[in-house]
Structure formats: structure tokens, C-alpha cells
PDB file of C-alpha atoms and ligand atoms in Angstrom:
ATOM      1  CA  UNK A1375    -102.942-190.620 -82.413  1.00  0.00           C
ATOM      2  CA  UNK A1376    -103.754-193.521 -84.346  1.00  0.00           C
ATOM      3  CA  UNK A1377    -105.220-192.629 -88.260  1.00  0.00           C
ATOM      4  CA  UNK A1378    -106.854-194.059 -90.994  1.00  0.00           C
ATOM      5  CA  UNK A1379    -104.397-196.142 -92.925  1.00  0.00           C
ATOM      6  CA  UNK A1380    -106.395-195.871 -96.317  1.00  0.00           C
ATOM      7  CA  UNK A1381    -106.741-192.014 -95.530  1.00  0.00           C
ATOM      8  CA  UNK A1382    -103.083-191.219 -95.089  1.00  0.00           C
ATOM      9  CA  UNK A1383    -102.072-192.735 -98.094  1.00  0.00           C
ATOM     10  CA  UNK A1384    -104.693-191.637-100.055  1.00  0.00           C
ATOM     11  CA  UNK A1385    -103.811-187.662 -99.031  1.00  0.00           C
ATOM     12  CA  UNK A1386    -100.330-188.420 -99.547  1.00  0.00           C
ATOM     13  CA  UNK A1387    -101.455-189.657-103.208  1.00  0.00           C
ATOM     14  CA  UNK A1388    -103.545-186.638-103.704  1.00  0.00           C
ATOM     15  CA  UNK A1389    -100.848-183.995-102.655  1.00  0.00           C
ATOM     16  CA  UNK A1390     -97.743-185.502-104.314  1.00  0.00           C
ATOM     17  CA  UNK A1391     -95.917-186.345-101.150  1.00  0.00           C
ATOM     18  CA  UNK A1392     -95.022-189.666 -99.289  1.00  0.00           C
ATOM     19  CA  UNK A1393     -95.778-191.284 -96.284  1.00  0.00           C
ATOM     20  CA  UNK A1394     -92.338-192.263 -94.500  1.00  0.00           C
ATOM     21  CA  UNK A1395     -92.376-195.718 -92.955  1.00  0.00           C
ATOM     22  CA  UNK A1396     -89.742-196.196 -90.508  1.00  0.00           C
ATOM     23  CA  UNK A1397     -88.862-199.225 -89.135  1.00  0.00           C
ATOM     24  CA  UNK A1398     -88.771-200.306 -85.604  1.00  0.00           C
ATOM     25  CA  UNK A1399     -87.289-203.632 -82.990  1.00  0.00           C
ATOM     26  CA  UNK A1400     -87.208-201.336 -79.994  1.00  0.00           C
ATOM     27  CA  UNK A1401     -88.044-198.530 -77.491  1.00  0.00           C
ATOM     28  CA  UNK A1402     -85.480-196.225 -78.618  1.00  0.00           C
ATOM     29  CA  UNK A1403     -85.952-195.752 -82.173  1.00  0.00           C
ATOM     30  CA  UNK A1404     -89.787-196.017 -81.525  1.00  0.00           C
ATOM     31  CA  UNK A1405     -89.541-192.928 -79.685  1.00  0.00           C
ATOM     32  CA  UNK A1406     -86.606-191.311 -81.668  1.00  0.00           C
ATOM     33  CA  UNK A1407     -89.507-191.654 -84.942  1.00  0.00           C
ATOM     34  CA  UNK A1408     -92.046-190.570 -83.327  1.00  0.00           C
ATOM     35  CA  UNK A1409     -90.141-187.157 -81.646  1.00  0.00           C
ATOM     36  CA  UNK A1410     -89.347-186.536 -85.402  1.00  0.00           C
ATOM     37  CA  UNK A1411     -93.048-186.970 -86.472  1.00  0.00           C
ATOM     38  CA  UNK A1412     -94.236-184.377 -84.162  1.00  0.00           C
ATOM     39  CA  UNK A1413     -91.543-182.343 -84.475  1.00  0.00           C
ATOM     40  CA  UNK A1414     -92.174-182.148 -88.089  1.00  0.00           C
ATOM     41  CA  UNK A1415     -96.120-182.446 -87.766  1.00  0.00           C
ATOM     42  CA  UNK A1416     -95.993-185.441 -90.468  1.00  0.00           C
ATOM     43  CA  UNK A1417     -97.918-188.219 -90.305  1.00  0.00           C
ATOM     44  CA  UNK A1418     -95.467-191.302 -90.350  1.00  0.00           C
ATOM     45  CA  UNK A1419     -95.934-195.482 -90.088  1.00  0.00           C
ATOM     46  CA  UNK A1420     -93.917-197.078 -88.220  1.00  0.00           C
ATOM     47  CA  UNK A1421     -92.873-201.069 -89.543  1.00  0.00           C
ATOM     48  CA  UNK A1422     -91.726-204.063 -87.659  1.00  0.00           C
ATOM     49  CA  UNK A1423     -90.452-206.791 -90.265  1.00  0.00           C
ATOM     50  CA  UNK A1424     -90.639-210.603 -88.451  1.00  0.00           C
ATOM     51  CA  UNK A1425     -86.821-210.428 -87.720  1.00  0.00           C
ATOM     52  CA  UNK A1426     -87.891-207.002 -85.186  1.00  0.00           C
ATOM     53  CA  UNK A1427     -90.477-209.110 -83.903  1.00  0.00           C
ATOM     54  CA  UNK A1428     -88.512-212.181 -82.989  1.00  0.00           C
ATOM     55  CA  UNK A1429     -86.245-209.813 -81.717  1.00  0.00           C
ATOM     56  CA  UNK A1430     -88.402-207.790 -79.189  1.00  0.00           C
ATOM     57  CA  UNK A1431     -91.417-210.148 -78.907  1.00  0.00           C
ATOM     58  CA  UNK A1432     -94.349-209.375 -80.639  1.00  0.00           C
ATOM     59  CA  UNK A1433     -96.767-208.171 -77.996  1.00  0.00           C
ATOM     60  CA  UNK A1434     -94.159-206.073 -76.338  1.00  0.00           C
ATOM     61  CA  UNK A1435     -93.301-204.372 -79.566  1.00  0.00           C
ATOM     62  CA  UNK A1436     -96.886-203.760 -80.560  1.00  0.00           C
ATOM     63  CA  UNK A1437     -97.737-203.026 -77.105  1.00  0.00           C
ATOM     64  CA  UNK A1438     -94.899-199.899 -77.056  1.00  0.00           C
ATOM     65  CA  UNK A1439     -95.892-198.750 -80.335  1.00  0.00           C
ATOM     66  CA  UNK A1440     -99.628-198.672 -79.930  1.00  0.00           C
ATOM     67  CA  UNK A1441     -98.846-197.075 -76.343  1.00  0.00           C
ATOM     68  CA  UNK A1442     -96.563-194.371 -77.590  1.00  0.00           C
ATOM     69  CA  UNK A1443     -98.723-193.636 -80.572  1.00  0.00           C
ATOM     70  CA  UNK A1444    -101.767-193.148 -78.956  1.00  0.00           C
ATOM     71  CA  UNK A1445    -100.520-190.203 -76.687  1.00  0.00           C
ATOM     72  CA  UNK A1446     -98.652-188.678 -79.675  1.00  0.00           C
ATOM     73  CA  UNK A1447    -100.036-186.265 -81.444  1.00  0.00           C
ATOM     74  CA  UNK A1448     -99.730-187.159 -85.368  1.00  0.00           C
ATOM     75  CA  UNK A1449    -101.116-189.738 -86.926  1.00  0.00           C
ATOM     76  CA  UNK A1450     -99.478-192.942 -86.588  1.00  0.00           C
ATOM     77  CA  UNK A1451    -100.423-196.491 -88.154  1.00  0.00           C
ATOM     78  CA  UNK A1452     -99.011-199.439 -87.187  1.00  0.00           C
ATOM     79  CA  UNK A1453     -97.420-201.660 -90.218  1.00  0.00           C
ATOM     80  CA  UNK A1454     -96.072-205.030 -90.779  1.00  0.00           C
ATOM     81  CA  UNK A1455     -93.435-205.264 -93.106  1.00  0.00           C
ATOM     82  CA  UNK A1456     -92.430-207.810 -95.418  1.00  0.00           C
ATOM     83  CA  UNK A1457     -94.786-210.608 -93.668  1.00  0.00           C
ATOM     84  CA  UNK A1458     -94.361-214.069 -95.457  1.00  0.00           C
ATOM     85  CA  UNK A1459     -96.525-216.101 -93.749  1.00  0.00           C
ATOM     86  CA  UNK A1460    -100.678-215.866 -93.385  1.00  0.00           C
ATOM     87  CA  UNK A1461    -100.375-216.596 -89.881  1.00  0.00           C
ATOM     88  CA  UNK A1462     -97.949-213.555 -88.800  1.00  0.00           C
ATOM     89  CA  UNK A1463    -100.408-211.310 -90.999  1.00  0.00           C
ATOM     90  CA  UNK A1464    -103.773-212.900 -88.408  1.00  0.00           C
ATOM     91  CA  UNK A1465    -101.239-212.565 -85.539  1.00  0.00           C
ATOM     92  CA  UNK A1466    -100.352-208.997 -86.079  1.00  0.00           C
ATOM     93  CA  UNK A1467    -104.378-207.972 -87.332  1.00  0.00           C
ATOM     94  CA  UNK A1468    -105.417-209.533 -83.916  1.00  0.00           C
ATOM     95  CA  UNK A1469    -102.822-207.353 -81.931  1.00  0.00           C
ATOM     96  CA  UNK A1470    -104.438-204.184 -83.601  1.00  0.00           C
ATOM     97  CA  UNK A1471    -102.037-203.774 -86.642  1.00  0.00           C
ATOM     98  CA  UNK A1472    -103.682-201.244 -88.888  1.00  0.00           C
ATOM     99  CA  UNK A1473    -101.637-201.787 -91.733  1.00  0.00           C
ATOM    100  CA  UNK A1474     -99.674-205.306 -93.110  1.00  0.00           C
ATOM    101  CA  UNK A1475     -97.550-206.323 -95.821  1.00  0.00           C
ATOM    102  CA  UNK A1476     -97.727-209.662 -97.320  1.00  0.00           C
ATOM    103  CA  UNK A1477     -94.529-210.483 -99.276  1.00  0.00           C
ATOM    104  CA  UNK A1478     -94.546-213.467-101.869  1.00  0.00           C
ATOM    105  CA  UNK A1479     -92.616-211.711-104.052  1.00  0.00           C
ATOM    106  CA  UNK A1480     -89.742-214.837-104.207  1.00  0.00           C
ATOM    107  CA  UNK A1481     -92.976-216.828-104.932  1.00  0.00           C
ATOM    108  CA  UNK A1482     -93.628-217.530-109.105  1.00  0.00           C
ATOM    109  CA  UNK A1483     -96.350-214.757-110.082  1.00  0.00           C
ATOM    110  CA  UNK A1484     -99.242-217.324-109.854  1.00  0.00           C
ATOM    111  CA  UNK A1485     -98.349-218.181-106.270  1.00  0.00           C
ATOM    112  CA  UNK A1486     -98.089-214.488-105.434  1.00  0.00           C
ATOM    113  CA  UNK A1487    -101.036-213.892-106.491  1.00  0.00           C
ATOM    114  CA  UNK A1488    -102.953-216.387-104.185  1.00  0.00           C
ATOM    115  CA  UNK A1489    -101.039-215.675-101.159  1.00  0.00           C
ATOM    116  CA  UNK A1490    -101.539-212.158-101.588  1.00  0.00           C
ATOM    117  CA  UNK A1491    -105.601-212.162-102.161  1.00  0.00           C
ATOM    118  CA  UNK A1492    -105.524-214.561 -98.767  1.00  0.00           C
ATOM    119  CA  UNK A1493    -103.750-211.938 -96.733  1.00  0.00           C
ATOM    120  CA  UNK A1494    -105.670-208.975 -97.998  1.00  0.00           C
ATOM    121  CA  UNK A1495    -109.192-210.878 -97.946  1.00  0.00           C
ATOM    122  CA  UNK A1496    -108.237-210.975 -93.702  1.00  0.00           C
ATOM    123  CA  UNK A1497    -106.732-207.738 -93.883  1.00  0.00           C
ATOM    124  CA  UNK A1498    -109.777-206.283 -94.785  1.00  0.00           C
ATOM    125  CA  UNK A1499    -111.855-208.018 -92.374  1.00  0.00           C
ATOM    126  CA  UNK A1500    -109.898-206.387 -89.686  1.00  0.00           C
ATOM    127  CA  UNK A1501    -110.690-203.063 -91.280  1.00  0.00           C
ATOM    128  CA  UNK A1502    -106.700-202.882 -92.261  1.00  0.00           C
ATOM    129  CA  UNK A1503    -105.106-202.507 -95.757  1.00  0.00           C
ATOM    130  CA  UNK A1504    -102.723-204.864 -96.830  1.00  0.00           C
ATOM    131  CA  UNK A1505     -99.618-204.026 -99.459  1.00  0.00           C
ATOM    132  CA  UNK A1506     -98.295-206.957-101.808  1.00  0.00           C
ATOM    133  CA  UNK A1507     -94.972-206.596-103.940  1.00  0.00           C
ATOM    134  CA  UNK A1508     -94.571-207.135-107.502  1.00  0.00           C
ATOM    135  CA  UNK A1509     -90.893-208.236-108.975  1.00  0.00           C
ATOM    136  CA  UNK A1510     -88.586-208.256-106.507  1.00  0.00           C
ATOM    137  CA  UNK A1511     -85.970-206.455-104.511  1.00  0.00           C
ATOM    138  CA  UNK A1512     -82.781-207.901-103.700  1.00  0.00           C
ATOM    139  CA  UNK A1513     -80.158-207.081-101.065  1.00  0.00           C
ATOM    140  CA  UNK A1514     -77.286-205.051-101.746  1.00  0.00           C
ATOM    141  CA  UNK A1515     -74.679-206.874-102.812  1.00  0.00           C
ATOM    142  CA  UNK A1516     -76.581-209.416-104.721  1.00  0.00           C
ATOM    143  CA  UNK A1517     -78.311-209.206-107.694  1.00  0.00           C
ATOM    144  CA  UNK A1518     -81.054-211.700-107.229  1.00  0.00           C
ATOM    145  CA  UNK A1519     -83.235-208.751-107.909  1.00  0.00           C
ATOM    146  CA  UNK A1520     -86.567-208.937-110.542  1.00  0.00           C
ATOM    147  CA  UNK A1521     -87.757-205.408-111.728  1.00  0.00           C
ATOM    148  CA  UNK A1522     -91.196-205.125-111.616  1.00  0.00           C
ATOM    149  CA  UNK A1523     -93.031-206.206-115.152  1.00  0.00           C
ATOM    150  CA  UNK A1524     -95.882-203.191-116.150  1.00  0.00           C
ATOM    151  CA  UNK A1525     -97.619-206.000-117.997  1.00  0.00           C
ATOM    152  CA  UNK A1526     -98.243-207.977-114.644  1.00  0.00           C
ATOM    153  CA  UNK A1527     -99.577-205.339-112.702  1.00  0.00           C
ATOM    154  CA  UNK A1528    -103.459-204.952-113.915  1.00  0.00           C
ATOM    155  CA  UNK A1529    -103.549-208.740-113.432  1.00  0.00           C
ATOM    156  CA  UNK A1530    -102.207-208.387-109.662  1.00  0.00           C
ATOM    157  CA  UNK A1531    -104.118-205.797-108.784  1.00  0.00           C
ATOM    158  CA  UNK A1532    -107.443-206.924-109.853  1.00  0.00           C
ATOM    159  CA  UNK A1533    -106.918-210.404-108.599  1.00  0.00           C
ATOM    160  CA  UNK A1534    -105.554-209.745-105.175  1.00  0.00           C
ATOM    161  CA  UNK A1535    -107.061-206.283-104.383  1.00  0.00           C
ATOM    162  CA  UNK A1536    -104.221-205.332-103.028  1.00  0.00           C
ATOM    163  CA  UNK A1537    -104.040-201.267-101.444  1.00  0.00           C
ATOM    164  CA  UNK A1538    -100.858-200.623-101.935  1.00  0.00           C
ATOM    165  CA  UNK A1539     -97.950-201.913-104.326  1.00  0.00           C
ATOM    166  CA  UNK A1540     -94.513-202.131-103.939  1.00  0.00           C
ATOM    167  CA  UNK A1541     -92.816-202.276-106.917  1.00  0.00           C
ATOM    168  CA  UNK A1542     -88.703-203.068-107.773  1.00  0.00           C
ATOM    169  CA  UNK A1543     -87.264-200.279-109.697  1.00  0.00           C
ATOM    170  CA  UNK A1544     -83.735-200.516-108.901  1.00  0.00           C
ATOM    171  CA  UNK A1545     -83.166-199.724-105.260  1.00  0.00           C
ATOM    172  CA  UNK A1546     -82.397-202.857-102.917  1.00  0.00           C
ATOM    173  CA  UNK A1547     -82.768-203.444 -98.916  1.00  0.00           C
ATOM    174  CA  UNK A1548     -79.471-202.264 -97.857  1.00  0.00           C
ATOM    175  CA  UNK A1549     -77.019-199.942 -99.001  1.00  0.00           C
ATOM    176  CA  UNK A1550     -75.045-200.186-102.600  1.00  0.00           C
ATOM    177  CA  UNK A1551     -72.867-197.763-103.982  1.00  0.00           C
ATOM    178  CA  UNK A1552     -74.318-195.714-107.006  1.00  0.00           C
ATOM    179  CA  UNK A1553     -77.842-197.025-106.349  1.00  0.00           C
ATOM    180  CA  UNK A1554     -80.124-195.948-109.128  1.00  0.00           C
ATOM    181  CA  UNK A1555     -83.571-195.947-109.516  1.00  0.00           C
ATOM    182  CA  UNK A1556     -85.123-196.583-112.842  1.00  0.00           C
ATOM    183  CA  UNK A1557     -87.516-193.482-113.504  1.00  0.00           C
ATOM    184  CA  UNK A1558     -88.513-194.710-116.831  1.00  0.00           C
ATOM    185  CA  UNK A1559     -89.877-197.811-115.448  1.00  0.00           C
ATOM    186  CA  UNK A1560     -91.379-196.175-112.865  1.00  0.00           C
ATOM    187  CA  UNK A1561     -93.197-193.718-115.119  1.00  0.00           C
ATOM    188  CA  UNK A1562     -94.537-197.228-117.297  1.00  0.00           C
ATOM    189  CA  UNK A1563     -95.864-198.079-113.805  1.00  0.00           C
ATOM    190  CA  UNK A1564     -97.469-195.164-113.110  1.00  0.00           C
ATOM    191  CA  UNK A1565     -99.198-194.827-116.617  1.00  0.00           C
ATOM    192  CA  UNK A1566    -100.681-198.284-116.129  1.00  0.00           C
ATOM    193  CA  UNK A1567    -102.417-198.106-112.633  1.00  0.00           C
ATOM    194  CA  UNK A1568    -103.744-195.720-110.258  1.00  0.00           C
ATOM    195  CA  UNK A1569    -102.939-197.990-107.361  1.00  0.00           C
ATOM    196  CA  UNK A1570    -100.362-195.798-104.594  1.00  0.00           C
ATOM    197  CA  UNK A1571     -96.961-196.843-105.076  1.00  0.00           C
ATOM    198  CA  UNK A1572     -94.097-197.947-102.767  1.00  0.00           C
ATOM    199  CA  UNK A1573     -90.879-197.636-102.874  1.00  0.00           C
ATOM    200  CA  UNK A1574     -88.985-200.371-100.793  1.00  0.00           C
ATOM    201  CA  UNK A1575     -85.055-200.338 -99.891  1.00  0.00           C
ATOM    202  CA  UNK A1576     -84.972-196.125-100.352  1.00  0.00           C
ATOM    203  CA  UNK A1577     -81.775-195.991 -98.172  1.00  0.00           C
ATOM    204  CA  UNK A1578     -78.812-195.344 -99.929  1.00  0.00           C
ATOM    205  CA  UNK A1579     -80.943-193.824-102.713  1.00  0.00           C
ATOM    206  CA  UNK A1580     -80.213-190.459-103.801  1.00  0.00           C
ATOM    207  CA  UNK A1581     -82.300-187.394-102.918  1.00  0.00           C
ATOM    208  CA  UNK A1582     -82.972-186.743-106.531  1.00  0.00           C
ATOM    209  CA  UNK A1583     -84.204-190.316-107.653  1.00  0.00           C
ATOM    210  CA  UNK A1584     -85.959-189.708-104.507  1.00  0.00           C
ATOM    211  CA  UNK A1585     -87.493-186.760-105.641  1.00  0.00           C
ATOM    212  CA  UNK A1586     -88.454-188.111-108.852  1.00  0.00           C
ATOM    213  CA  UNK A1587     -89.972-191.188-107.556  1.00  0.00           C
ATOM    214  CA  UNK A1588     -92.584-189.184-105.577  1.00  0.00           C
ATOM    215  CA  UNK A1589     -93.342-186.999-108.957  1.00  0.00           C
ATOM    216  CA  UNK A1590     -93.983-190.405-110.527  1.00  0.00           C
ATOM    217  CA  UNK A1591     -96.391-192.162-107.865  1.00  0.00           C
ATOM    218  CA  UNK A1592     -94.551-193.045-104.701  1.00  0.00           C
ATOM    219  CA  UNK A1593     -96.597-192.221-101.702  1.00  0.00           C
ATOM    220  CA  UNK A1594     -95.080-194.344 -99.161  1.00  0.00           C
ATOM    221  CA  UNK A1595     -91.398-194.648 -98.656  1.00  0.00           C
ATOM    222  CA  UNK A1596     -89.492-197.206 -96.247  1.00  0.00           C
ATOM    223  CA  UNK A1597     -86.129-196.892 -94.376  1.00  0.00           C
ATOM    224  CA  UNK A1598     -84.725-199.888 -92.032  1.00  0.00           C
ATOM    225  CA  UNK A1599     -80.733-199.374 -92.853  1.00  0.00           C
ATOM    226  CA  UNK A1600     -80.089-195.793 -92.100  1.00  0.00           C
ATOM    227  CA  UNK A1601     -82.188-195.633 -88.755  1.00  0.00           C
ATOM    228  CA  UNK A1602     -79.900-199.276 -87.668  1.00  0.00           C
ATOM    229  CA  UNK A1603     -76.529-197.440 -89.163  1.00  0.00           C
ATOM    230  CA  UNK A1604     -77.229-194.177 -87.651  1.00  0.00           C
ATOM    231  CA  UNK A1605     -78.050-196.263 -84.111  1.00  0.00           C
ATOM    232  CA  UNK A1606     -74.761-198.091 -84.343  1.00  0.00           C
ATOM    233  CA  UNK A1607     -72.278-194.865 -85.401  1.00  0.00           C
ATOM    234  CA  UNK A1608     -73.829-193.422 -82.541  1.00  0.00           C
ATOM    235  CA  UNK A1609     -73.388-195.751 -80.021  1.00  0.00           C
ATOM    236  CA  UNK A1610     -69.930-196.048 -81.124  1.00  0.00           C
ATOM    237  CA  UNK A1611     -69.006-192.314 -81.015  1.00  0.00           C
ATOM    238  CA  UNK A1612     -70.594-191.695 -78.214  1.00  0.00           C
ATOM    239  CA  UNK A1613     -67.824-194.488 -76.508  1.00  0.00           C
ATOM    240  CA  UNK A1614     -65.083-193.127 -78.263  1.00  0.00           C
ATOM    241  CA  UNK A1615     -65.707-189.731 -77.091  1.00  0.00           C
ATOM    242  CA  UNK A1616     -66.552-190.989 -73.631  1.00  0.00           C
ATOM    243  CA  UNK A1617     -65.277-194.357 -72.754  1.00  0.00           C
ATOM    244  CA  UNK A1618     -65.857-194.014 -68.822  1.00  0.00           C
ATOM    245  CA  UNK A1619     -69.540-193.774 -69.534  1.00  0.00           C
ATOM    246  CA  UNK A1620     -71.506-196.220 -67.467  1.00  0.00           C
ATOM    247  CA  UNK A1621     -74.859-195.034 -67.331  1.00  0.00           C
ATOM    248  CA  UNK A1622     -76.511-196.439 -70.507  1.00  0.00           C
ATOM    249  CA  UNK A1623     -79.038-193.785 -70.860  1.00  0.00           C
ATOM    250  CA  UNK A1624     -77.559-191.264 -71.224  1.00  0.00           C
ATOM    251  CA  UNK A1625     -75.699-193.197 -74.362  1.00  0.00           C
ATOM    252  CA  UNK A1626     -79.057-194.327 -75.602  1.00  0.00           C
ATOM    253  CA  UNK A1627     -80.499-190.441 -75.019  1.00  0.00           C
ATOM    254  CA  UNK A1628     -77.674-189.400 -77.739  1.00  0.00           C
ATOM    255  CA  UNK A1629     -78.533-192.189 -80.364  1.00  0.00           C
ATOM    256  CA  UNK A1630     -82.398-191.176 -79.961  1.00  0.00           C
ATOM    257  CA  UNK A1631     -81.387-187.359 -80.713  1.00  0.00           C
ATOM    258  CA  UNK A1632     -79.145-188.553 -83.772  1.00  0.00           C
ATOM    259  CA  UNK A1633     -82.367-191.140 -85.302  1.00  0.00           C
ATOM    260  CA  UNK A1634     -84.597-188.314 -84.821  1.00  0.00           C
ATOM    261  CA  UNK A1635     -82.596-185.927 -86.550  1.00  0.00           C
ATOM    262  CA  UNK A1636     -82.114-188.575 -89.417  1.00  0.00           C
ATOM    263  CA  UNK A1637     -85.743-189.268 -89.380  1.00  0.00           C
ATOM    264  CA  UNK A1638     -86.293-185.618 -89.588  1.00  0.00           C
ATOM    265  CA  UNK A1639     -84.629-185.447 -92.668  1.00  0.00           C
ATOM    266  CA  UNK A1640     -86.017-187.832 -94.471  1.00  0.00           C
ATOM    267  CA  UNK A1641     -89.992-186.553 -93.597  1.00  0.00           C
ATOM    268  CA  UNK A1642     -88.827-183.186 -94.897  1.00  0.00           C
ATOM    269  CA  UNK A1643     -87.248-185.377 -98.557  1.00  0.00           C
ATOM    270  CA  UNK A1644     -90.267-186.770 -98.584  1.00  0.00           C
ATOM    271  CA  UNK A1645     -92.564-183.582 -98.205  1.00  0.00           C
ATOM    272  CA  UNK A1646     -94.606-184.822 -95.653  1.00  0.00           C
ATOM    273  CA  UNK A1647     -94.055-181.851 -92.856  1.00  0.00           C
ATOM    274  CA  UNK A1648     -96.849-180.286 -92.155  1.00  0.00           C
ATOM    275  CA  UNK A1649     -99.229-182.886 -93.239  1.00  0.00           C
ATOM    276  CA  UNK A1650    -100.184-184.048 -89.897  1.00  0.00           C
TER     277      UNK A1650
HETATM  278  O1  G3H B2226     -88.930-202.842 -95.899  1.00  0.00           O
HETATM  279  C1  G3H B2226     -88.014-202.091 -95.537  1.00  0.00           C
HETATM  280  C2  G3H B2226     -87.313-201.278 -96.498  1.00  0.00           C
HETATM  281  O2  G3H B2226     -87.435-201.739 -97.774  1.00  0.00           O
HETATM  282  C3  G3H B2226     -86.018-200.706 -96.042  1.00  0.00           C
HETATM  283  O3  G3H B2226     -84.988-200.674 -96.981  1.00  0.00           O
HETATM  284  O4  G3H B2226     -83.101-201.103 -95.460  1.00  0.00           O
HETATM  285  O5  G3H B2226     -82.699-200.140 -97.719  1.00  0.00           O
HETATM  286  O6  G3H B2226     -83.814-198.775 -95.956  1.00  0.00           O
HETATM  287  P1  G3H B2226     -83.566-200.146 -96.506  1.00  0.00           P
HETATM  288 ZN1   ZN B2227     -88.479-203.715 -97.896  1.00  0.00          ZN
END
């Protein structure tokens, strides 16, 4: 079923748990995520970034989603991650997104700012929420990362209106050895706004930090490398193991069961189970 974005987040807030947001380019892990939501009984998102969307097509992607959601029954909200552009947040309201994510965060603060009120002002006029990011995460393997500043944030926040904030505490989009998330900052954060926290590049990051970060204000957590991982292993195991196999799916039926179990794992880190 689909849900109320704001009223997801907002229970996850209240009850000290987090929202998994899973990302998405096809029909497999689609269904793989949402099999481990209802297995579970969490209530998950599910994200395309643009590079998913240029991959599957935009319409076909948020057709399958929306489809598969709709007869599922947890809630489900449809979310656009890491969208740098005004138009690909109007495309993605248009096709029924109930959720987007405008990212300026390479942009200098003042620049952020205004992109960031423009997407939410249309956000909100689709009845969506919109998150923005503050500092900014780099890739593993690279430091061009910029922790988030606590002085910045009450500025953001009351000039973009933003719902939700991701913040750069240490982890980065990928996956780097000895990843460490910086609780300390993340506790200045927290003391300085009541605005629900995201936590952006969680795999790789350990199930303590984890753990700590949703003590300290994460409610919504998003993983793109392990579900993409996982789906490769798989695929390759599966041909090592049986190299005559010609029938894709029943390959593809194996790498759904291993993403759902993956997926399953991290809704239970997170503390969501139940919650749907
Ligand atoms: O926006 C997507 C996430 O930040 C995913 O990060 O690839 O390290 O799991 P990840
Ligand atoms: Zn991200």
C-alpha cells in the first residue's frame, strides 16, 4: 500500500527506529525489497537515483514500483534520490513520486539553499516532502567529503523548509574499509534541530555506529551498494555452481532470495519490523 511519507517518518522519529530506503533500477530487486518488507511487516521506501532512471526509463521504473506497491501490503513511498536538477524533481512529482530528494550539496551553501527551497516549494504542492543535504558525502575512496557544519543547519532549515536532512557524518556512498561514523557530531546535530535525520552511504557502516546513529536522530537510512554487491555475488555463484544454466529465471529467482534476505537484515538493524 502506498503511505503517508510525512507519517512514516514522523513514527519512525517518535519510536526511535528508522525507515530503510532501499534503492532500486529494476524488477528484481523491486520485488526482492518489497518480499523483505512484508516479510518483516516494516514499512520501507524504495529510491531510484537519476543513474536507475536512465537506466530503466523513468515511467517503466515508476510504473513497476507504484504497481507492485500498491498490491503489497506495507506501506511503501516512492523516493527520488539524490535529484540535482528542478526538472527531474517536477518529472518524478508528476509521475506520482511521494517523496524526492534534491541534492545541491556540491553547490556553495548559498546556492544550496535556493535550489533546495525551489524543489521543496513544488514538492509540497504535490502534497510530497522533499529532503535536502547539508555538507557533503563523498565516495569511497576519495575524500572530497564536507562534514556537515551544526552552525549551518538552523539557517537551512528555516530557509528551505526542508522535511528531512541528510547530514555527512563520516560514512560515504560506497564501501571503505574501517568506515566510521562521527557520533559526537551527530549528537551536536541532534541538540540543534528537531528536523528527522538521514543517514546517507550506511553500507559498509558498522552495526554499532549504526545503532548509535538511530539513538542520536536517524530515522531514515539508505542502502544502494550492498543490494548491487549482493545482486552481482549472486549472479556469479549461482554460475559457478551451475554453469549449464540457461534459463535466466531461475538465476534471477536466487539473487531475489539472497537481496531479500540482505534487505531483511538490515529492516531488523534498523528496528523497523513490526512497524508496518
Ligand atoms: O543515496 C543512497 C545511499 O546514500 C546509499 O549509500 O551506496 O553506501 O549504500 P551506499
Ligand atoms: Zn546517498
Amino acid at each position: 500500500m502506498f503511505a503517508s511519507p510525512k507519517q512514516m517518518i514522523l513514527e519512525a522519529q517518535k519510536n526511535g527506529y528508522a525507515i530503510g530506503c532501499f534503492n532500486t533500477s529494476d524488477l528484481e530487486i523491486t520485488k526482492a525489497i518489497i518480499s523483505a518488507a512484508q516479510k518483516q511487516n516494516s514499512p520501507v521506501m524504495i529510491a531510484t537515483t537519476p543513474k536507475a532512471i536512465e537506466y530503466a526509463g523513468l515511467e517503466a521504473l515508476a510504473g513497476l514500483i507504484k504497481q507492485m506497491a500498491k498490491s503489497s501490503k506495507v506501506p511503501i513511498v516512492l523516493h527520488l534520490d539524490h535529484g540535482k536538477s528542478i526538472e527531474i524533481i517536477q518529472q518524478c512529482l508528476e509521475l506520482g513520486y511521494q517523496s524526492v530528494m534534491i541534492d545541491g550539496s556540491e553547490k556553495p551553501l548559498e546556492e544550496n539553499i535556493r535550489l533546495t527551497a525551489e524543489a521543496v516549494e513544488i514538492a509540497h504542492q504535490h502534497k510530497a516532502i522533499c529532503e535536502g543535504e547539508l555538507g557533503h558525502l563523498g565516495k569511497a575512496g576519495t575524500n572530497q567529503d564536507r562534514l556537515t557544519n551544526q552552525e549551518d543547519i538552523e539557517n537551512f532549515v528555516s530557509k528551505t523548509h526542508v522535511d528531512l536532512l541528510a547530514v555527512s557524518i563520516g560514512s560515504k556512498h560506497g564501501i571503505e574499509l574501517d568506515e566510521k561514523l562521527n557520533i559526537a557530531l551527530l549528537k551536536k546535530i541532534h541538540a540543534e534541530t528537531n528536523i528527522p535525520l538521514v543517514l546517507h552511504g550506511a553500507s559498509g557502516v558498522s552495526d554499532n555506529d549504526i545503532n548509535q546513529a538511530i539513538a542520536n536522530g536517524i530515522c531514515k537510512i539508505n542502502i544502494d551498494t550492498d543490494i548491487r554487491h549482493t545482486f552481482s555475488k549472486s549472479i556469479r555463484q549461482i554460475l559457478a555452481k551451475y554453469p549449464q544454466e540457461e534459463d535466466f529465471r531461475n538465476i534471477l529467482s536466487q539473487v531475489m532470495a539472497d537481496i531479500q534476505k540482505l534487505v531483511e537484515e538490515k529492516i531488523k538493524l534498523f528496528g523497523s519490523t513490526g512497524k508496518g
